[in-house]
PDB file of C-alpha atoms and ligand atoms in Angstrom:
ATOM      1  CA  UNK A   1     105.621 124.046 102.921  1.00 50.00           C
ATOM      2  CA  UNK A   2     104.712 122.894  99.437  1.00 50.00           C
ATOM      3  CA  UNK A   3     103.542 119.342  98.781  1.00 52.00           C
ATOM      4  CA  UNK A   4     102.911 117.525  95.563  1.00 50.00           C
ATOM      5  CA  UNK A   5      99.913 115.285  95.311  1.00 49.00           C
ATOM      6  CA  UNK A   6     101.690 112.614  93.312  1.00 57.00           C
ATOM      7  CA  UNK A   7     101.986 110.295  96.254  1.00 62.00           C
ATOM      8  CA  UNK A   8      98.232 110.535  96.689  1.00 46.00           C
ATOM      9  CA  UNK A   9      95.810 107.993  95.222  1.00 44.00           C
ATOM     10  CA  UNK A  10      94.513 110.336  92.535  1.00 55.00           C
ATOM     11  CA  UNK A  11      93.795 109.146  89.050  1.00 58.00           C
ATOM     12  CA  UNK A  12      96.294 110.616  86.577  1.00 61.00           C
ATOM     13  CA  UNK A  13      95.735 110.185  82.894  1.00 67.00           C
ATOM     14  CA  UNK A  14      97.567 107.274  81.307  1.00 66.00           C
ATOM     15  CA  UNK A  15     100.065 109.539  79.542  1.00 73.00           C
ATOM     16  CA  UNK A  16     100.951 111.238  82.846  1.00 91.00           C
ATOM     17  CA  UNK A  17     104.273 109.971  84.208  1.00 94.00           C
ATOM     18  CA  UNK A  18     102.636 109.856  87.656  1.00 93.00           C
ATOM     19  CA  UNK A  19     100.595 106.951  86.425  1.00 94.00           C
ATOM     20  CA  UNK A  20     103.855 104.860  86.366  1.00 95.00           C
ATOM     21  CA  UNK A  21     105.065 105.947  89.787  1.00 96.00           C
ATOM     22  CA  UNK A  22     106.158 103.052  92.016  1.00 97.00           C
ATOM     23  CA  UNK A  23     104.736 104.819  95.053  1.00 96.00           C
ATOM     24  CA  UNK A  24     101.147 104.756  93.788  1.00 94.00           C
ATOM     25  CA  UNK A  25     100.542 101.555  95.808  1.00 92.00           C
ATOM     26  CA  UNK A  26     102.412 102.702  98.843  1.00 95.00           C
ATOM     27  CA  UNK A  27     101.348 104.494 101.969  1.00 92.00           C
ATOM     28  CA  UNK A  28     101.816 108.262 101.248  1.00 91.00           C
ATOM     29  CA  UNK A  29     102.863 108.795 104.889  1.00 90.00           C
ATOM     30  CA  UNK A  30     106.020 106.778 104.174  1.00 93.00           C
ATOM     31  CA  UNK A  31     107.197 109.650 101.909  1.00 96.00           C
ATOM     32  CA  UNK A  32     106.503 112.397 104.457  1.00 94.00           C
ATOM     33  CA  UNK A  33     107.966 111.095 107.705  1.00 89.00           C
ATOM     34  CA  UNK A  34     107.428 113.281 110.710  1.00 86.00           C
ATOM     35  CA  UNK A  35     109.417 113.652 113.943  1.00 83.00           C
ATOM     36  CA  UNK A  36     112.892 112.453 114.828  1.00 82.00           C
ATOM     37  CA  UNK A  37     111.918 108.926 115.904  1.00 83.00           C
ATOM     38  CA  UNK A  38     111.903 106.586 112.985  1.00 86.00           C
ATOM     39  CA  UNK A  39     112.586 109.432 110.433  1.00 88.00           C
ATOM     40  CA  UNK A  40     115.620 107.732 108.868  1.00 91.00           C
ATOM     41  CA  UNK A  41     113.921 104.342 108.796  1.00 93.00           C
ATOM     42  CA  UNK A  42     110.928 105.733 106.920  1.00 92.00           C
ATOM     43  CA  UNK A  43     113.066 107.749 104.543  1.00 95.00           C
ATOM     44  CA  UNK A  44     115.115 104.611 103.801  1.00 96.00           C
ATOM     45  CA  UNK A  45     111.945 102.640 103.092  1.00 96.00           C
ATOM     46  CA  UNK A  46     110.672 105.397 100.771  1.00 97.00           C
ATOM     47  CA  UNK A  47     113.982 105.605  98.957  1.00 98.00           C
ATOM     48  CA  UNK A  48     113.891 101.804  98.448  1.00 98.00           C
ATOM     49  CA  UNK A  49     110.537 102.289  96.578  1.00 98.00           C
ATOM     50  CA  UNK A  50     112.103 105.131  94.513  1.00 98.00           C
ATOM     51  CA  UNK A  51     114.987 102.961  93.494  1.00 98.00           C
ATOM     52  CA  UNK A  52     112.591 100.677  91.562  1.00 97.00           C
ATOM     53  CA  UNK A  53     110.575 103.567  90.185  1.00 98.00           C
ATOM     54  CA  UNK A  54     110.712 104.076  86.383  1.00 97.00           C
ATOM     55  CA  UNK A  55     109.941 107.807  86.647  1.00 97.00           C
ATOM     56  CA  UNK A  56     112.362 108.857  89.326  1.00 97.00           C
ATOM     57  CA  UNK A  57     113.988 111.449  87.075  1.00 97.00           C
ATOM     58  CA  UNK A  58     110.745 113.133  86.299  1.00 96.00           C
ATOM     59  CA  UNK A  59     109.807 113.063  89.943  1.00 96.00           C
ATOM     60  CA  UNK A  60     113.030 114.646  91.111  1.00 97.00           C
ATOM     61  CA  UNK A  61     112.732 117.295  88.465  1.00 95.00           C
ATOM     62  CA  UNK A  62     109.182 118.128  89.568  1.00 95.00           C
ATOM     63  CA  UNK A  63     110.347 118.534  93.149  1.00 96.00           C
ATOM     64  CA  UNK A  64     113.315 120.770  92.101  1.00 95.00           C
ATOM     65  CA  UNK A  65     111.281 122.877  89.692  1.00 93.00           C
ATOM     66  CA  UNK A  66     108.512 123.467  92.212  1.00 94.00           C
ATOM     67  CA  UNK A  67     110.558 123.883  95.340  1.00 93.00           C
ATOM     68  CA  UNK A  68     108.946 120.995  97.172  1.00 94.00           C
ATOM     69  CA  UNK A  69     110.688 121.226 100.533  1.00 92.00           C
ATOM     70  CA  UNK A  70     109.132 118.345 102.382  1.00 93.00           C
ATOM     71  CA  UNK A  71     109.242 114.613 101.807  1.00 95.00           C
ATOM     72  CA  UNK A  72     110.988 112.147  99.562  1.00 97.00           C
ATOM     73  CA  UNK A  73     110.931 112.739  95.851  1.00 97.00           C
ATOM     74  CA  UNK A  74     113.020 111.160  93.112  1.00 97.00           C
ATOM     75  CA  UNK A  75     114.911 109.075  95.683  1.00 98.00           C
ATOM     76  CA  UNK A  76     116.114 112.071  97.627  1.00 98.00           C
ATOM     77  CA  UNK A  77     114.998 113.368 100.981  1.00 96.00           C
ATOM     78  CA  UNK A  78     114.223 117.073 101.457  1.00 94.00           C
ATOM     79  CA  UNK A  79     117.620 117.527 103.133  1.00 94.00           C
ATOM     80  CA  UNK A  80     119.398 115.872 100.221  1.00 97.00           C
ATOM     81  CA  UNK A  81     117.519 118.037  97.712  1.00 97.00           C
ATOM     82  CA  UNK A  82     118.629 121.167  99.573  1.00 96.00           C
ATOM     83  CA  UNK A  83     122.226 119.978  99.366  1.00 96.00           C
ATOM     84  CA  UNK A  84     121.815 119.301  95.641  1.00 96.00           C
ATOM     85  CA  UNK A  85     120.307 122.785  95.033  1.00 95.00           C
ATOM     86  CA  UNK A  86     123.135 124.407  97.026  1.00 95.00           C
ATOM     87  CA  UNK A  87     125.764 122.544  94.991  1.00 95.00           C
ATOM     88  CA  UNK A  88     124.117 123.503  91.698  1.00 92.00           C
ATOM     89  CA  UNK A  89     123.893 127.086  92.781  1.00 91.00           C
ATOM     90  CA  UNK A  90     127.557 127.187  93.877  1.00 93.00           C
ATOM     91  CA  UNK A  91     128.667 125.516  90.635  1.00 92.00           C
ATOM     92  CA  UNK A  92     126.723 128.088  88.627  1.00 90.00           C
ATOM     93  CA  UNK A  93     128.355 131.023  90.463  1.00 83.00           C
TER      94      UNK A  93
HETATM   95  S1  SF4 B   1     110.689 108.482  92.502  1.00 52.22           S
HETATM   96 FE1  SF4 B   1     109.817 107.857  94.434  1.00 52.22          FE
HETATM   97  S2  SF4 B   1     108.497 109.489  95.151  1.00 52.22           S
HETATM   98 FE2  SF4 B   1     108.921 109.793  92.972  1.00 52.22          FE
HETATM   99  S3  SF4 B   1     107.227 108.921  91.860  1.00 52.22           S
HETATM  100 FE3  SF4 B   1     108.820 107.346  92.023  1.00 52.22          FE
HETATM  101  S4  SF4 B   1     108.427 106.225  93.860  1.00 52.22           S
HETATM  102 FE4  SF4 B   1     107.217 108.083  93.972  1.00 52.22          FE
END
């Protein structure tokens, strides 16, 4: 499983879009919920943060370009990104 580090409290340069990510002040675990219990609740909380994020497009593109298959990125869960990729693949065929 691939993971980005953009949810982590690293220090991106000021011209890096990650510096403007709304999740920088949030618990990274919120974006990588585990197990069945509470999964949807945590995903919904993460997506709520994404909705106010000024760089959600860049984030989603990063996840799609790099095949990130775990966690919430750009306001979509990993399951939702897989559906999006399948739709795009089917539309391109
Ligand atoms: S869209 Fe969500 S996961 Fe992506 S940078 Fe913004 S808050 Fe973080």
